[in-house]
Tab-separated table of C-alpha atoms in Angstrom:
chain	number	residue	atom	x	y	z
M	7	LYS	CA	62.106	-86.954	-75.428
M	8	GLN	CA	63.225	-87.135	-71.576
M	9	GLU	CA	60.404	-88.360	-69.334
M	10	VAL	CA	60.666	-88.268	-65.679
M	11	THR	CA	58.543	-90.392	-63.192
M	12	GLN	CA	58.389	-90.360	-59.371
M	13	ILE	CA	57.037	-93.027	-57.260
M	14	PRO	CA	54.939	-92.899	-55.017
M	15	ALA	CA	52.649	-90.297	-56.118
M	16	ALA	CA	51.777	-89.785	-52.500
M	17	LEU	CA	53.078	-91.091	-49.242
M	18	SER	CA	51.740	-90.757	-45.715
M	19	VAL	CA	54.094	-91.634	-42.936
M	20	PRO	CA	54.248	-91.229	-38.960
M	21	GLU	CA	56.536	-88.832	-37.450
M	22	GLY	CA	60.142	-90.225	-36.981
M	23	GLU	CA	60.113	-92.635	-39.666
M	24	ASN	CA	62.808	-92.783	-42.313
M	25	LEU	CA	61.492	-92.630	-45.962
M	26	VAL	CA	62.678	-92.699	-49.563
M	27	LEU	CA	61.173	-91.034	-52.551
M	28	ASN	CA	62.050	-92.238	-55.965
M	29	CYS	CA	62.648	-90.580	-59.255
M	30	SER	CA	63.460	-92.136	-62.564
M	31	PHE	CA	64.294	-90.648	-66.089
M	32	THR	CA	64.441	-92.290	-69.430
M	33	ASP	CA	67.483	-90.514	-70.997
M	34	SER	CA	70.597	-90.819	-69.023
M	35	ALA	CA	72.362	-88.115	-70.981
M	36	ILE	CA	71.714	-85.599	-68.139
M	37	TYR	CA	73.916	-82.410	-66.895
M	38	ASN	CA	72.490	-82.667	-63.248
M	39	LEU	CA	69.294	-83.508	-61.184
M	40	GLN	CA	67.723	-81.249	-58.830
M	41	TRP	CA	65.107	-82.247	-55.831
M	42	PHE	CA	62.718	-79.532	-54.876
M	43	ARG	CA	60.178	-79.088	-52.142
M	44	GLN	CA	56.662	-77.438	-52.817
M	45	ASP	CA	54.293	-76.229	-50.117
M	46	PRO	CA	50.755	-75.829	-51.169
M	47	GLY	CA	50.177	-72.561	-53.274
M	48	LYS	CA	53.956	-71.819	-53.169
M	49	GLY	CA	56.869	-71.717	-55.361
M	50	LEU	CA	59.615	-74.255	-55.336
M	51	THR	CA	62.508	-74.468	-52.810
M	52	SER	CA	65.796	-76.155	-54.113
M	53	LEU	CA	67.018	-78.841	-51.805
M	54	LEU	CA	69.566	-80.710	-53.181
M	55	LEU	CA	71.600	-80.597	-56.608
M	56	ILE	CA	73.658	-83.535	-57.816
M	57	GLN	CA	75.759	-82.982	-60.974
M	58	SER	CA	76.097	-85.923	-63.337
M	59	SER	CA	79.544	-86.558	-62.248
M	60	GLN	CA	78.317	-86.995	-58.588
M	61	ARG	CA	76.771	-89.926	-56.757
M	62	GLU	CA	75.130	-88.230	-53.905
M	63	GLN	CA	74.440	-84.859	-52.036
M	64	THR	CA	73.663	-84.406	-48.323
M	65	SER	CA	72.135	-81.542	-46.466
M	66	GLY	CA	71.004	-82.265	-43.170
M	67	ARG	CA	68.492	-85.082	-42.780
M	68	LEU	CA	68.146	-85.247	-46.532
M	69	ASN	CA	70.357	-87.339	-48.696
M	70	ALA	CA	69.822	-87.504	-52.596
M	71	SER	CA	71.640	-90.289	-54.635
M	72	LEU	CA	72.028	-90.505	-58.364
M	73	ASP	CA	72.734	-93.505	-60.462
M	74	LYS	CA	72.791	-91.943	-64.094
M	75	SER	CA	73.471	-95.205	-65.849
M	76	SER	CA	70.231	-96.662	-64.606
M	77	GLY	CA	68.482	-93.400	-64.722
M	78	ARG	CA	67.462	-93.343	-61.136
M	79	SER	CA	67.677	-90.714	-58.010
M	80	THR	CA	66.366	-91.326	-54.608
M	81	LEU	CA	65.824	-88.864	-52.025
M	82	TYR	CA	66.250	-90.082	-48.342
M	83	ILE	CA	64.558	-88.349	-45.602
M	84	ALA	CA	65.684	-89.323	-41.889
M	85	ALA	CA	63.434	-89.117	-38.880
M	86	SER	CA	60.606	-87.082	-40.653
M	87	GLN	CA	58.809	-84.276	-39.053
M	88	PRO	CA	55.439	-82.961	-39.628
M	89	GLY	CA	57.070	-79.874	-41.081
M	90	ASP	CA	58.400	-82.179	-43.860
M	91	SER	CA	54.903	-82.495	-45.346
M	92	ALA	CA	54.979	-81.062	-48.936
M	93	THR	CA	55.181	-82.096	-52.241
M	94	TYR	CA	58.754	-83.245	-53.321
M	95	LEU	CA	59.743	-82.879	-57.102
M	96	CYS	CA	62.646	-83.874	-59.006
M	97	ALA	CA	63.914	-82.506	-62.286
M	98	VAL	CA	66.718	-83.185	-64.682
M	99	LYS	CA	68.540	-80.991	-66.820
M	100	ARG	CA	69.874	-82.291	-70.166
M	101	GLU	CA	72.898	-79.982	-70.775
M	102	GLU	CA	74.556	-76.978	-69.465
M	103	THR	CA	73.481	-74.208	-71.790
M	104	SER	CA	71.635	-71.139	-70.761
M	105	GLY	CA	68.691	-72.377	-72.412
M	106	SER	CA	68.549	-75.781	-71.339
M	107	ARG	CA	65.388	-76.507	-69.577
M	108	LEU	CA	64.552	-78.761	-66.473
M	109	THR	CA	62.122	-81.492	-66.879
M	110	PHE	CA	60.081	-82.271	-63.906
M	111	GLY	CA	58.411	-85.226	-62.362
M	112	GLU	CA	54.852	-85.141	-61.226
M	113	GLY	CA	55.727	-85.094	-57.656
M	114	THR	CA	55.431	-87.168	-54.535
M	115	GLN	CA	53.039	-85.733	-52.003
M	116	LEU	CA	54.280	-86.461	-48.480
M	117	THR	CA	52.220	-86.085	-45.294
M	118	VAL	CA	54.136	-86.743	-42.055
M	119	ASN	CA	51.642	-87.369	-39.208
M	120	PRO	CA	52.237	-86.238	-35.779
P	29	GLY	CA	70.531	-69.500	-52.251
P	30	ALA	CA	69.686	-66.768	-54.899
P	31	VAL	CA	66.109	-64.928	-54.433
P	32	VAL	CA	63.448	-64.555	-57.087
P	33	SER	CA	60.508	-62.485	-56.295
P	34	GLN	CA	57.277	-62.259	-58.177
P	35	HIS	CA	54.468	-59.738	-58.250
P	36	PRO	CA	51.637	-59.705	-57.743
P	37	SER	CA	51.392	-63.021	-55.643
P	38	TRP	CA	47.599	-63.401	-56.703
P	39	VAL	CA	45.289	-61.526	-58.987
P	40	ILE	CA	41.708	-61.785	-60.021
P	41	CYS	CA	40.632	-60.358	-63.179
P	42	LYS	CA	37.427	-60.298	-65.570
P	43	SER	CA	37.540	-62.242	-68.664
P	44	GLY	CA	39.097	-60.357	-71.616
P	45	THR	CA	41.408	-58.166	-69.616
P	46	SER	CA	45.131	-58.333	-69.581
P	47	VAL	CA	47.219	-59.086	-66.666
P	48	LYS	CA	51.228	-58.520	-66.275
P	49	ILE	CA	53.179	-60.521	-63.828
P	50	GLU	CA	56.609	-59.333	-62.805
P	51	CYS	CA	59.482	-61.649	-62.132
P	52	ARG	CA	62.743	-60.131	-60.429
P	53	SER	CA	66.141	-61.653	-59.581
P	54	LEU	CA	66.753	-59.830	-56.293
P	55	ASP	CA	70.539	-60.546	-55.600
P	56	PHE	CA	71.776	-61.927	-59.035
P	57	GLN	CA	71.654	-61.514	-62.723
P	58	ALA	CA	69.664	-63.680	-64.745
P	59	THR	CA	70.629	-63.824	-68.309
P	60	THR	CA	67.835	-66.463	-68.880
P	61	MET	CA	64.494	-66.781	-66.882
P	62	PHE	CA	61.979	-69.472	-67.328
P	63	TRP	CA	58.169	-69.396	-67.089
P	64	TYR	CA	56.123	-72.257	-65.914
P	65	ARG	CA	52.385	-72.999	-65.481
P	66	GLN	CA	51.142	-75.347	-63.134
P	67	PHE	CA	47.627	-76.530	-62.838
P	68	PRO	CA	46.076	-78.018	-59.620
P	69	LYS	CA	47.664	-81.464	-58.598
P	70	GLN	CA	49.905	-81.411	-61.613
P	71	SER	CA	53.664	-80.796	-61.959
P	72	LEU	CA	55.239	-77.822	-63.907
P	73	MET	CA	55.121	-77.167	-67.424
P	74	LEU	CA	57.484	-74.953	-69.018
P	75	MET	CA	55.877	-72.234	-71.308
P	76	ALA	CA	58.811	-70.209	-72.471
P	77	THR	CA	62.289	-69.585	-72.098
P	78	SER	CA	63.288	-65.659	-71.918
P	79	ASN	CA	66.639	-64.363	-72.675
P	80	GLU	CA	67.545	-60.857	-71.837
P	81	GLY	CA	67.572	-58.592	-74.827
P	82	SER	CA	66.019	-61.133	-77.363
P	83	LYS	CA	62.773	-62.678	-78.109
P	84	ALA	CA	61.378	-65.423	-75.783
P	85	THR	CA	61.449	-69.290	-77.079
P	86	TYR	CA	57.870	-70.807	-76.338
P	87	GLU	CA	57.080	-74.320	-76.030
P	88	GLN	CA	54.954	-76.190	-78.579
P	89	GLY	CA	51.222	-75.458	-77.942
P	90	VAL	CA	52.069	-72.037	-76.022
P	91	GLU	CA	50.678	-68.986	-77.977
P	92	LYS	CA	53.277	-66.363	-78.089
P	93	ASP	CA	50.699	-63.689	-78.925
P	94	LYS	CA	48.688	-64.524	-75.773
P	95	PHE	CA	51.601	-64.912	-73.421
P	96	LEU	CA	53.812	-61.819	-74.040
P	97	ILE	CA	57.513	-62.047	-72.551
P	98	ASN	CA	59.616	-59.238	-71.908
P	99	HIS	CA	63.072	-59.581	-70.556
P	100	ALA	CA	64.433	-56.065	-70.696
P	101	SER	CA	67.047	-56.289	-68.131
P	102	LEU	CA	69.173	-58.811	-66.231
P	103	THR	CA	66.980	-58.644	-63.195
P	104	LEU	CA	63.534	-58.358	-64.758
P	105	SER	CA	61.262	-60.388	-66.924
P	106	THR	CA	57.499	-59.979	-67.382
P	107	LEU	CA	54.834	-62.072	-68.559
P	108	THR	CA	51.685	-60.560	-69.794
P	109	VAL	CA	48.478	-62.782	-70.313
P	110	THR	CA	46.490	-60.981	-72.847
P	111	SER	CA	42.594	-61.115	-73.178
P	112	ALA	CA	42.682	-63.524	-70.252
P	113	HIS	CA	39.882	-66.488	-70.127
P	114	PRO	CA	39.015	-68.618	-67.390
P	115	GLU	CA	41.098	-71.372	-68.909
P	116	ASP	CA	44.196	-69.227	-68.288
P	117	SER	CA	43.376	-69.645	-64.578
P	118	SER	CA	46.575	-71.093	-63.254
P	119	PHE	CA	49.707	-70.829	-61.024
P	120	TYR	CA	52.477	-69.060	-62.868
P	121	ILE	CA	56.064	-69.489	-61.696
P	122	CYS	CA	59.162	-67.920	-62.888
P	123	SER	CA	62.637	-69.081	-62.528
P	124	GLY	CA	66.064	-67.503	-62.839
P	125	ARG	CA	69.213	-69.217	-63.451
P	126	ALA	CA	72.487	-68.637	-61.571
P	127	ASN	CA	75.416	-71.012	-61.802
P	128	TYR	CA	74.388	-74.284	-62.223
P	129	GLU	CA	70.948	-73.929	-60.539
P	130	GLN	CA	67.545	-72.673	-61.297
P	131	PHE	CA	66.048	-70.772	-58.426
P	132	PHE	CA	62.097	-70.158	-58.441
P	133	GLY	CA	59.864	-67.442	-57.480
P	134	PRO	CA	56.996	-67.912	-55.083
P	135	GLY	CA	54.424	-67.803	-57.910
P	136	THR	CA	51.420	-65.926	-59.030
P	137	ARG	CA	47.974	-67.346	-58.571
P	138	LEU	CA	45.751	-66.039	-61.477
P	139	THR	CA	42.060	-66.444	-61.414
P	140	VAL	CA	40.095	-65.220	-64.361
P	141	LEU	CA	36.437	-64.784	-63.737
């Protein structure tokens, strides 16, 4: 059974700092890994999706890396802003079938202080 | 990205009543939709996978007679919480699959008094 762990559970940083969020998964046989952002009381916004054959994806100030063999992914946020404050979730998909589910981590709650 | 809507965004009901939540894919066709439940400070837990035109597949521990799912078209799936009780109070999120990604709705906050 796939298990996804995110460290740290919570993180508070001053504005402008670069930071790294960690995600690990127990079963390396994944199809892809996705990072999401969730604001309080809201749904999920997809940030980055990395296919199993890829090593990283970038979007603006965000960079996500994937090391499938070691079961790890990191989300790097450059020059953090107060608007980045949210819960960040990573999720892995085992296979590319219509019913293949996402397994989520518990999330990292990020607070960026002005 | 693809857009998924949910209605209502929040609902308060009395214990014993039934509540229907709609999930629509606005700009894509979703042959598969997923329903999740999220309790405070916890991550999303998959409840069921809904395939258009067929019966939903429920996760272990989720009562299919309590959480009725209908996926009648490629753009609409509904979740009905029957005879709701206070322990059913939660945040319900649906997701539709487009290409290789899942896109999530904004969620429905259900409070059962």
